[in-house]
mmCIF file of C-alpha atoms in Angstrom:
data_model
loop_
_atom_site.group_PDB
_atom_site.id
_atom_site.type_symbol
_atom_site.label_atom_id
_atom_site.label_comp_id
_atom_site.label_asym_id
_atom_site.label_seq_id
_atom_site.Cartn_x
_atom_site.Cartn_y
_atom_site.Cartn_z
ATOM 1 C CA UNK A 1 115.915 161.012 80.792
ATOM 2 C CA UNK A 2 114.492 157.607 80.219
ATOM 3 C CA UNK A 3 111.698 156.504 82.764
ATOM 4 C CA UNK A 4 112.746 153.161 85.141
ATOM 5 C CA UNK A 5 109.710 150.382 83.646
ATOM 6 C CA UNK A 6 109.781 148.497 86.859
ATOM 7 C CA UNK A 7 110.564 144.726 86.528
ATOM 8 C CA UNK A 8 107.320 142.849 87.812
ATOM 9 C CA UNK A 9 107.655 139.377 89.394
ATOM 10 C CA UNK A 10 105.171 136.698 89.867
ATOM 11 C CA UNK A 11 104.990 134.848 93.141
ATOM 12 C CA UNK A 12 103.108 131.926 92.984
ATOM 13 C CA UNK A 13 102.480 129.767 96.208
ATOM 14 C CA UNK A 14 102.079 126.433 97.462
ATOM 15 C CA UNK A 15 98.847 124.195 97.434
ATOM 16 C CA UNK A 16 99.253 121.073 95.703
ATOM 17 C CA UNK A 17 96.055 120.369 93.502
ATOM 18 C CA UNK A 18 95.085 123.828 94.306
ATOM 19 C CA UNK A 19 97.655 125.100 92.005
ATOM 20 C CA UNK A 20 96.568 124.592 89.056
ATOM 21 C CA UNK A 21 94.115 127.870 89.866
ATOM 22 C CA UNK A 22 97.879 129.600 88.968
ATOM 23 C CA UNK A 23 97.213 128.962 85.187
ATOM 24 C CA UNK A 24 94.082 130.723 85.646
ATOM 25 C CA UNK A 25 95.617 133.717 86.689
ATOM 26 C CA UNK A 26 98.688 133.318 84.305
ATOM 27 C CA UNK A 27 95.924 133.786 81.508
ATOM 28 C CA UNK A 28 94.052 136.789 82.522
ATOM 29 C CA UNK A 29 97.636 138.095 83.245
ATOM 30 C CA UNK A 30 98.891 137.389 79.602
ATOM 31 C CA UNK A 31 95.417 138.646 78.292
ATOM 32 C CA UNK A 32 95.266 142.143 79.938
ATOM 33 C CA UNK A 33 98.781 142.440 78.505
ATOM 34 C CA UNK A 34 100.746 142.215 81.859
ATOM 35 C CA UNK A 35 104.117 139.784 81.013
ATOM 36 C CA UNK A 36 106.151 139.138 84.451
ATOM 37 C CA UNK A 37 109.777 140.004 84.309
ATOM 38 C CA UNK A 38 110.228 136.992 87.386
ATOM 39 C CA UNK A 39 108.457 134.076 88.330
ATOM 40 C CA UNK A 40 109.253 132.323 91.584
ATOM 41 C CA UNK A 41 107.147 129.423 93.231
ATOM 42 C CA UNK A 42 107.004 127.055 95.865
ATOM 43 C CA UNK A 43 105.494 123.863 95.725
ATOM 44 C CA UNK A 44 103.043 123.372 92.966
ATOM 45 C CA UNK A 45 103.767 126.928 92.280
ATOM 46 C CA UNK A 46 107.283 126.122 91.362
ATOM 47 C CA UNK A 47 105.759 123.198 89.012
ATOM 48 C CA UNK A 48 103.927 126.135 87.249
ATOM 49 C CA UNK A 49 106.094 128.610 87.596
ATOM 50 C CA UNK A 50 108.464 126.483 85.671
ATOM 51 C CA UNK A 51 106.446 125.575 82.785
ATOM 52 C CA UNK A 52 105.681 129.521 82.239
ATOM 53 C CA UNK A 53 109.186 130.792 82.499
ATOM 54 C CA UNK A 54 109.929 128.033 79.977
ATOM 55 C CA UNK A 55 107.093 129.118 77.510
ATOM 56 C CA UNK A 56 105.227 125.941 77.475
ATOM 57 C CA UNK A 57 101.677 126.739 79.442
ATOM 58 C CA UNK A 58 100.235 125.938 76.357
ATOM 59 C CA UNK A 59 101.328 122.555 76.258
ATOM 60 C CA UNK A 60 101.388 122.692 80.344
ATOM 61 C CA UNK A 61 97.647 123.860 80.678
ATOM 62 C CA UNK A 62 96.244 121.282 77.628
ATOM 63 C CA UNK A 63 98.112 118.013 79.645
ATOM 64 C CA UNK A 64 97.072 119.369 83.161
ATOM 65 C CA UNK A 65 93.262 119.552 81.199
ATOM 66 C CA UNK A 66 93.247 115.688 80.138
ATOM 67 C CA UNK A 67 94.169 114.574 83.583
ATOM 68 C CA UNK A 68 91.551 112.122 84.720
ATOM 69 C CA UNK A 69 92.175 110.112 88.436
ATOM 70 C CA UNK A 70 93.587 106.584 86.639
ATOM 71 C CA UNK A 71 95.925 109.122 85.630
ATOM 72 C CA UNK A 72 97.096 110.653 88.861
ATOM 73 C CA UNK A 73 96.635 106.988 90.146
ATOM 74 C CA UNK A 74 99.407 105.965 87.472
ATOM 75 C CA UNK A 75 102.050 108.401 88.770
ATOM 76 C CA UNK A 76 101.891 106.882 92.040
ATOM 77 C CA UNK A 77 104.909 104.897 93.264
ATOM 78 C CA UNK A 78 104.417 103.607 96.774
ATOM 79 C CA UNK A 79 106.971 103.812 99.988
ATOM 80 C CA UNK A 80 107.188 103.468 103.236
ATOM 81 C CA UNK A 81 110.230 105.339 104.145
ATOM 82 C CA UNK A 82 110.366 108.902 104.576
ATOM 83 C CA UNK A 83 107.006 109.181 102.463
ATOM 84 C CA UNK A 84 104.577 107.345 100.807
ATOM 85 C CA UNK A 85 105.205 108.305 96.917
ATOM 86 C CA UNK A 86 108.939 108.483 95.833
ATOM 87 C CA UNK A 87 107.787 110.982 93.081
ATOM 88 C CA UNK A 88 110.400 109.379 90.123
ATOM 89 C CA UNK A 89 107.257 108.108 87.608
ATOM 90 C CA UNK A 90 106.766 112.088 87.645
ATOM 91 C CA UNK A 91 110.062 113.198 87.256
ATOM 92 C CA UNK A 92 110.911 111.379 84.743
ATOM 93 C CA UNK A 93 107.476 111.981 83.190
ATOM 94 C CA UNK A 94 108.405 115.984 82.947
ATOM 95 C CA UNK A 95 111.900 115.055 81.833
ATOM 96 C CA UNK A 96 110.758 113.024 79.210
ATOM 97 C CA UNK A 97 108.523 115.734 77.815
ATOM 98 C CA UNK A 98 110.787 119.092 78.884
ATOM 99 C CA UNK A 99 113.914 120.126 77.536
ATOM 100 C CA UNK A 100 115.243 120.661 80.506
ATOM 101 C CA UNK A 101 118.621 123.160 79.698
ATOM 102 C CA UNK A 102 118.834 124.474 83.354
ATOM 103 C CA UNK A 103 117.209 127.125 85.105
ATOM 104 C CA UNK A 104 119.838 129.707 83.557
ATOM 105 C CA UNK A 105 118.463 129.424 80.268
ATOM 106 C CA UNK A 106 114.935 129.900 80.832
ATOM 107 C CA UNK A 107 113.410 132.760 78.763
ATOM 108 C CA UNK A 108 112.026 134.497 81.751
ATOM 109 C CA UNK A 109 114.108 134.405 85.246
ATOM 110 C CA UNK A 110 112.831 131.347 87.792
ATOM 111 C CA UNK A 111 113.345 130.002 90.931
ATOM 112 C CA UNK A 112 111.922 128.103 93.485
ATOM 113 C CA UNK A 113 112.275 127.676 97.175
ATOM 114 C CA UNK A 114 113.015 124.525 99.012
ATOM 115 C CA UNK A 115 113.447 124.074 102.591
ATOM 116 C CA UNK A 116 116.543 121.956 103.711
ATOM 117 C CA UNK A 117 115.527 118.835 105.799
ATOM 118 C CA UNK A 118 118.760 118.622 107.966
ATOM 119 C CA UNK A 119 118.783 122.454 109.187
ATOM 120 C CA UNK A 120 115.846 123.872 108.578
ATOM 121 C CA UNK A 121 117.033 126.683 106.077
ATOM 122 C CA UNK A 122 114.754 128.044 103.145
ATOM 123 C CA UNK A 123 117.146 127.144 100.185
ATOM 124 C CA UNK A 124 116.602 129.299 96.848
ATOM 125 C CA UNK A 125 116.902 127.514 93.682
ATOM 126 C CA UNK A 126 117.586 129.474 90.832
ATOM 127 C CA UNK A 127 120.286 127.345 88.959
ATOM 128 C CA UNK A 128 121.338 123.864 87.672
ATOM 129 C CA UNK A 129 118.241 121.499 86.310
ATOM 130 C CA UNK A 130 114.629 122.705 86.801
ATOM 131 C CA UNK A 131 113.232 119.254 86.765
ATOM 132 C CA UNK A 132 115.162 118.305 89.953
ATOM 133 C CA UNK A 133 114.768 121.934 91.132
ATOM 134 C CA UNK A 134 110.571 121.599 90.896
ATOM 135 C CA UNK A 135 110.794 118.050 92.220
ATOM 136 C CA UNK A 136 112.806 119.373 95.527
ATOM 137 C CA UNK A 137 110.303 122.458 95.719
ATOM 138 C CA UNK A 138 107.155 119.900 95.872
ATOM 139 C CA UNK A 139 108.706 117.108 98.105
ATOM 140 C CA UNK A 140 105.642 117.856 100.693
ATOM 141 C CA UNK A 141 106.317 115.677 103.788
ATOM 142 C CA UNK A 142 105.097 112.530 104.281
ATOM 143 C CA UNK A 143 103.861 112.205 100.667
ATOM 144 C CA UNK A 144 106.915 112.880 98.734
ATOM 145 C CA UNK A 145 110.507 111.382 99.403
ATOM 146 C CA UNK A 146 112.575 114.413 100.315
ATOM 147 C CA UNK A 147 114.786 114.854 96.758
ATOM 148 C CA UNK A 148 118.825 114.684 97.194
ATOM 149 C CA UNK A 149 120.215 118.011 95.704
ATOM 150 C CA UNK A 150 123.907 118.974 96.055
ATOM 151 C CA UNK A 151 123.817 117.006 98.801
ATOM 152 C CA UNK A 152 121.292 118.135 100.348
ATOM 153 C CA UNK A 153 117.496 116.247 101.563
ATOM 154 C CA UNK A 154 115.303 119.085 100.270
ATOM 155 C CA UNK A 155 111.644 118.885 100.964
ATOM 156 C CA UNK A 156 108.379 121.139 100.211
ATOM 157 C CA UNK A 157 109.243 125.138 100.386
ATOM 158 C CA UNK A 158 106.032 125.610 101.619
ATOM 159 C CA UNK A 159 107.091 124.623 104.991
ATOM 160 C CA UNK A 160 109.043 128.069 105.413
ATOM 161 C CA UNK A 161 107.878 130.199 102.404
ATOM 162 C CA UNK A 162 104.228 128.967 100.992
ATOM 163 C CA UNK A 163 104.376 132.228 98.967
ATOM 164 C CA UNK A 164 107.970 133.596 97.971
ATOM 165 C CA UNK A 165 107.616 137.197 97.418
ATOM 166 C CA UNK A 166 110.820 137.585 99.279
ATOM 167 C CA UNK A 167 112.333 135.726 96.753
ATOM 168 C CA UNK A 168 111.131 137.697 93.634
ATOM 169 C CA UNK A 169 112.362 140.815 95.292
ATOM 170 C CA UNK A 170 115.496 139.201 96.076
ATOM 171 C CA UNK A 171 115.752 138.083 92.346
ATOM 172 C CA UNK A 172 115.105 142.130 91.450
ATOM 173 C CA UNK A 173 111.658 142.329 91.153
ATOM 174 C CA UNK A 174 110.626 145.761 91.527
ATOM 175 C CA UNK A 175 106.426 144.614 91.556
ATOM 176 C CA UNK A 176 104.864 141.704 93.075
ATOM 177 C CA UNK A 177 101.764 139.615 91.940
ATOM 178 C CA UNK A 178 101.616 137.189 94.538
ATOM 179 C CA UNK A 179 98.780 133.764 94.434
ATOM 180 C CA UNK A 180 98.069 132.559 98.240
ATOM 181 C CA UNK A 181 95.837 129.241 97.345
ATOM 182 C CA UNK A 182 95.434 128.767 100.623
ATOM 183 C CA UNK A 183 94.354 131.598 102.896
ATOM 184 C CA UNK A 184 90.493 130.684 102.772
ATOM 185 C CA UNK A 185 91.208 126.566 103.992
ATOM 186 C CA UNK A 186 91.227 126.981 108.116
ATOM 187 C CA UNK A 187 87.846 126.531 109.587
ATOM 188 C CA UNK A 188 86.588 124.365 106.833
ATOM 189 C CA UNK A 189 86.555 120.791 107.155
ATOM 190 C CA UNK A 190 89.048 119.079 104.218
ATOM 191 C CA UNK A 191 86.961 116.820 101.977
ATOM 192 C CA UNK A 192 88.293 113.307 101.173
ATOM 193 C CA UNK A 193 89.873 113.267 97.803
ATOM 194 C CA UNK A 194 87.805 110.334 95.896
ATOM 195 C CA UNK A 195 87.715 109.078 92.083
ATOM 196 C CA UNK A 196 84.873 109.791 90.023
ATOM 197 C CA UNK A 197 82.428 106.789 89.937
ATOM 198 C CA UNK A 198 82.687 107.063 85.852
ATOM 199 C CA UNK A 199 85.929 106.410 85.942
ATOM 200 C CA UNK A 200 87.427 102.692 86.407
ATOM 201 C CA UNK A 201 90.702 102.120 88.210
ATOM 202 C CA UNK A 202 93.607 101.285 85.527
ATOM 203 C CA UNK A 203 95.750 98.005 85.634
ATOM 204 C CA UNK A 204 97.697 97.430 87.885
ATOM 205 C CA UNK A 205 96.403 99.987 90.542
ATOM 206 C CA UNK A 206 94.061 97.756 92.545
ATOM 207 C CA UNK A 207 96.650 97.501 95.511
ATOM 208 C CA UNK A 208 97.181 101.631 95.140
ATOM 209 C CA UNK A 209 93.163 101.761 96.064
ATOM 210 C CA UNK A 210 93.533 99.239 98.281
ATOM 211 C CA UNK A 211 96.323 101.190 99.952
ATOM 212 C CA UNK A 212 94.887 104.500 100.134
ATOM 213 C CA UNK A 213 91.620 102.892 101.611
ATOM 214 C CA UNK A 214 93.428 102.793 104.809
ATOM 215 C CA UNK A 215 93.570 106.351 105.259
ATOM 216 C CA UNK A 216 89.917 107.359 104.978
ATOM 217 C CA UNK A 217 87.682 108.026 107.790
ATOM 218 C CA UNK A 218 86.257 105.859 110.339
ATOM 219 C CA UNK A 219 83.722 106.458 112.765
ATOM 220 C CA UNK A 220 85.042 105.661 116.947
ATOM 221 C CA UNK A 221 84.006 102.579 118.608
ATOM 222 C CA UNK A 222 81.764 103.078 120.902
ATOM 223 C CA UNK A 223 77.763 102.442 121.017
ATOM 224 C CA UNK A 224 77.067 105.846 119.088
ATOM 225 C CA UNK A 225 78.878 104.948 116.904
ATOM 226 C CA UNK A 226 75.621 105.950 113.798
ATOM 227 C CA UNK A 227 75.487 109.327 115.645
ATOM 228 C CA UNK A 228 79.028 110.118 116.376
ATOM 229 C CA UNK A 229 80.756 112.654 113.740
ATOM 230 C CA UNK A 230 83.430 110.502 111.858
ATOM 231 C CA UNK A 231 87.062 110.194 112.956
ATOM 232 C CA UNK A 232 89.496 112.054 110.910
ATOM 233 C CA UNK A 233 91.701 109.573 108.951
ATOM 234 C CA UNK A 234 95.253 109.882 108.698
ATOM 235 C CA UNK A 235 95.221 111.510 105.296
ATOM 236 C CA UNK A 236 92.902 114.151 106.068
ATOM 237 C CA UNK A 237 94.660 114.828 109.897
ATOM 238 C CA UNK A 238 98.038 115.523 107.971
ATOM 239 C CA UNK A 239 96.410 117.163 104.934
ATOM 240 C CA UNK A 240 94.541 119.648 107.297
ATOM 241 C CA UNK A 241 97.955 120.019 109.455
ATOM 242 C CA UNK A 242 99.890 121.199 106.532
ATOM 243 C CA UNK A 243 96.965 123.608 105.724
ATOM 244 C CA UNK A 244 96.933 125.197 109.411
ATOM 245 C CA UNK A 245 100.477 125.431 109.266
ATOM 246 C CA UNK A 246 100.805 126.717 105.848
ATOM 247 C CA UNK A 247 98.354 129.517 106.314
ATOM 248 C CA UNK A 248 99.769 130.787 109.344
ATOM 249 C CA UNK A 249 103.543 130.788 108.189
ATOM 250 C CA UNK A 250 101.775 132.553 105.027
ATOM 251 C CA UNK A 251 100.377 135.254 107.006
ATOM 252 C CA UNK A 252 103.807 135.870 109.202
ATOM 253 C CA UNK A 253 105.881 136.072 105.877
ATOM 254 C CA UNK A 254 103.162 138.457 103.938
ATOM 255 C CA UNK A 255 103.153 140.631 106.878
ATOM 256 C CA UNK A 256 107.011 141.078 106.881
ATOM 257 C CA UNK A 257 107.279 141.197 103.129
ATOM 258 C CA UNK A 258 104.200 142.436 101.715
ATOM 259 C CA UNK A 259 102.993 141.625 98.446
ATOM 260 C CA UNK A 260 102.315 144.977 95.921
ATOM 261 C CA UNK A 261 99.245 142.919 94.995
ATOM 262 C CA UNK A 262 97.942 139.701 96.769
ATOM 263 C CA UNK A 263 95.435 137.347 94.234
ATOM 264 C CA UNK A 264 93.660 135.162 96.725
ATOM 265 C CA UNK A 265 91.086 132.119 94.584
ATOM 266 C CA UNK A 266 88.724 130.685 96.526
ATOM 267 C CA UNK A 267 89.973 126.882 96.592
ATOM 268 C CA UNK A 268 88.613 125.416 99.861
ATOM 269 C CA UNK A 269 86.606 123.187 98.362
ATOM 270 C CA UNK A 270 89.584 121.428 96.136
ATOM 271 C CA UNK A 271 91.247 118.454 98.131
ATOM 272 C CA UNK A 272 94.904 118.173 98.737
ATOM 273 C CA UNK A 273 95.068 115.346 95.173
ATOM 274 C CA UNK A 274 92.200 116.528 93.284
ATOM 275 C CA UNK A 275 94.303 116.924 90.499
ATOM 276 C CA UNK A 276 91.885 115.436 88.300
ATOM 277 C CA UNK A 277 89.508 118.964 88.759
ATOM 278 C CA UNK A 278 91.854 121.380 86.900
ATOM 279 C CA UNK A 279 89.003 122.913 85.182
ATOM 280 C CA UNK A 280 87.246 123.873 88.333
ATOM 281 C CA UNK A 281 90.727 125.610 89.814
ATOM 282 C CA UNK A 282 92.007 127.337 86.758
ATOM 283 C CA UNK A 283 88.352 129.232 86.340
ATOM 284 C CA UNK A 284 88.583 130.353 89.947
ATOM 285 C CA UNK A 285 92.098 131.426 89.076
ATOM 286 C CA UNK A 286 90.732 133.008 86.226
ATOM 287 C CA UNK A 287 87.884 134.654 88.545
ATOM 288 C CA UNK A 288 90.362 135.913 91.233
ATOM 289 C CA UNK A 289 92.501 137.397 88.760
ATOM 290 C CA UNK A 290 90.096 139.280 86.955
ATOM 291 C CA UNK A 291 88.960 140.489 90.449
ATOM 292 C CA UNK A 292 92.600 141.890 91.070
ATOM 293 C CA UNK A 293 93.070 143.332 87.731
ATOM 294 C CA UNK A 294 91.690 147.023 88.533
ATOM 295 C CA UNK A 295 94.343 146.767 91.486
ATOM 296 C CA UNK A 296 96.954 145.694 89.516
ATOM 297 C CA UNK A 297 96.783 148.345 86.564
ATOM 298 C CA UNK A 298 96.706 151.061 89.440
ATOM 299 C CA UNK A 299 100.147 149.712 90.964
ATOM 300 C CA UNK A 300 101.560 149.791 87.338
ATOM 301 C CA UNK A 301 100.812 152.571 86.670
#
């Protein structure tokens, strides 16, 4: 009688710059000879997730390298209504690049979670395009324009799942690895995202600064002023709001659906668009995941 080899899933979370610590972990995964049957993700997670079920973290993990700040400046495409980026310069940056042949032709099985603007409702994704499927998955309110899908106004799935290991055991995963990028951020005070001084502004983004200069901090108005603590700006209210809430709903839905193993980098110190610091997140992934490895090879077996 042949012996079941359980079907492992990967459950990869939410946390916007913070994910790129996911290729770090996807690494010392592939190294230590552990290949994930499933991958699910939400958020940023889904953006990874994607790019690994597709067999391109190669190609993912050199372009997230090379990122600099004018880049992440460059994808930026300013609104005022229902967020402040409408996200297309990056869609159509990954569509340009990705073959995108839908979700059901992935090599390994994917989805990603969503949550549905008008009801509330997580919404799985797990057919149809995975470009439109990531961009729904990291539509994180009042940054992104919520994506139009089947009809639908999807926003960020971290909002009701910031880590879907529901959704890899829904999708038959016998195994969980599960990446919370987020469970060390209440308490500590979020740092203002700012460009390197090295680095100059490209064309064409002088009103972008000029925008985003609204949104830092600002010290109250009153006569102690020099030795009052500074006033949260807008950016880092919201940015620490979604963190509060994040880590909390993360907590609820790992307590109900419990990971087999729970990877947990240490990522407080990466601001919500440091994109530009991949090499800093991917080695704590890499840390983390080495940490969890003796853990992991005894739930295996």
């Amino acid at each position: 009688m042949k012996s079941h080899c359980p079907r492992i899933g990967l459950a990869l979370g939410s946390g916007s710059a913070r994910g790129w610590s996911h290729i770090g972990v996807i690494r010392v995964l592939e190294q230590a000879g552990i290949q994930p049957d499933i991958v699910c993700g939400t958020s940023i997670g889904a953006m990874v997730g994607a790019a690994y079920a597709a067999g391109e973290m190669e190609r993912f993990e050199a372009w997230v390298r090379q990122l600099r700040w004018q880049a992440v400046m460059g994808f930026l495409d300013l609104k005022m209504g229902g967020g402040l980026m409408a996200g297309g310069k990056l869609v159509e940056f990954f569509r340009s690049r990705f073959d995108d042949r839908g979700i059901e032709q992935l090599p390994k099985a994917f989805g990603c979670v969503a949550t549905d603007l008008s009801t509330g409702r997580e919404i799985w994704l797990r057919e149809g395009s995975v470009v439109d499927s990531v961009r729904a998955s990291i539509a994180l309110p009042g940054i992104f324009i919520p994506a139009l899908l089947d009809g639908r106004l999807l926003v960020d799935g971290g909002l009701v799942n910031p880590v879907p290991v529901s959704l890899c055991r829904a999708m038959g995963a016998d195994i969980v690895i599960a990446v919370d990028l987020n469970w060390d951020l209440v308490g500590r005070r979020y740092r203002q995202p700012s460009a390197p001084e090295t680095e100059a502004m490209p064309a064409g983004n002088g009103r972008i600064e000029s925008f985003l200069s609204r949104f830092r901090s600002a010290r109250p108005a009153t006569n102690e002023a020099e030795a009052a603590p500074a006033v949260p700006s807008m950016l880092e209210v919201l940015a620490t709001s979604l963190n509060i809430m994040q880590v909390r709903i993360t907590q609820s839905r790992l307590a109900g659906e419990p990971a087999d193993v729970l990877i947990r980098p240490r990522l407080s110190d990466i601001a919500i668009t440091d994109f530009h610091r991949a090499a800093v997140s991917i080695e704590e992934g890499v840390r983390a995941a080495e940490h969890a490895l003796p853990m992991i090879r005894e739930v295996l077996g």
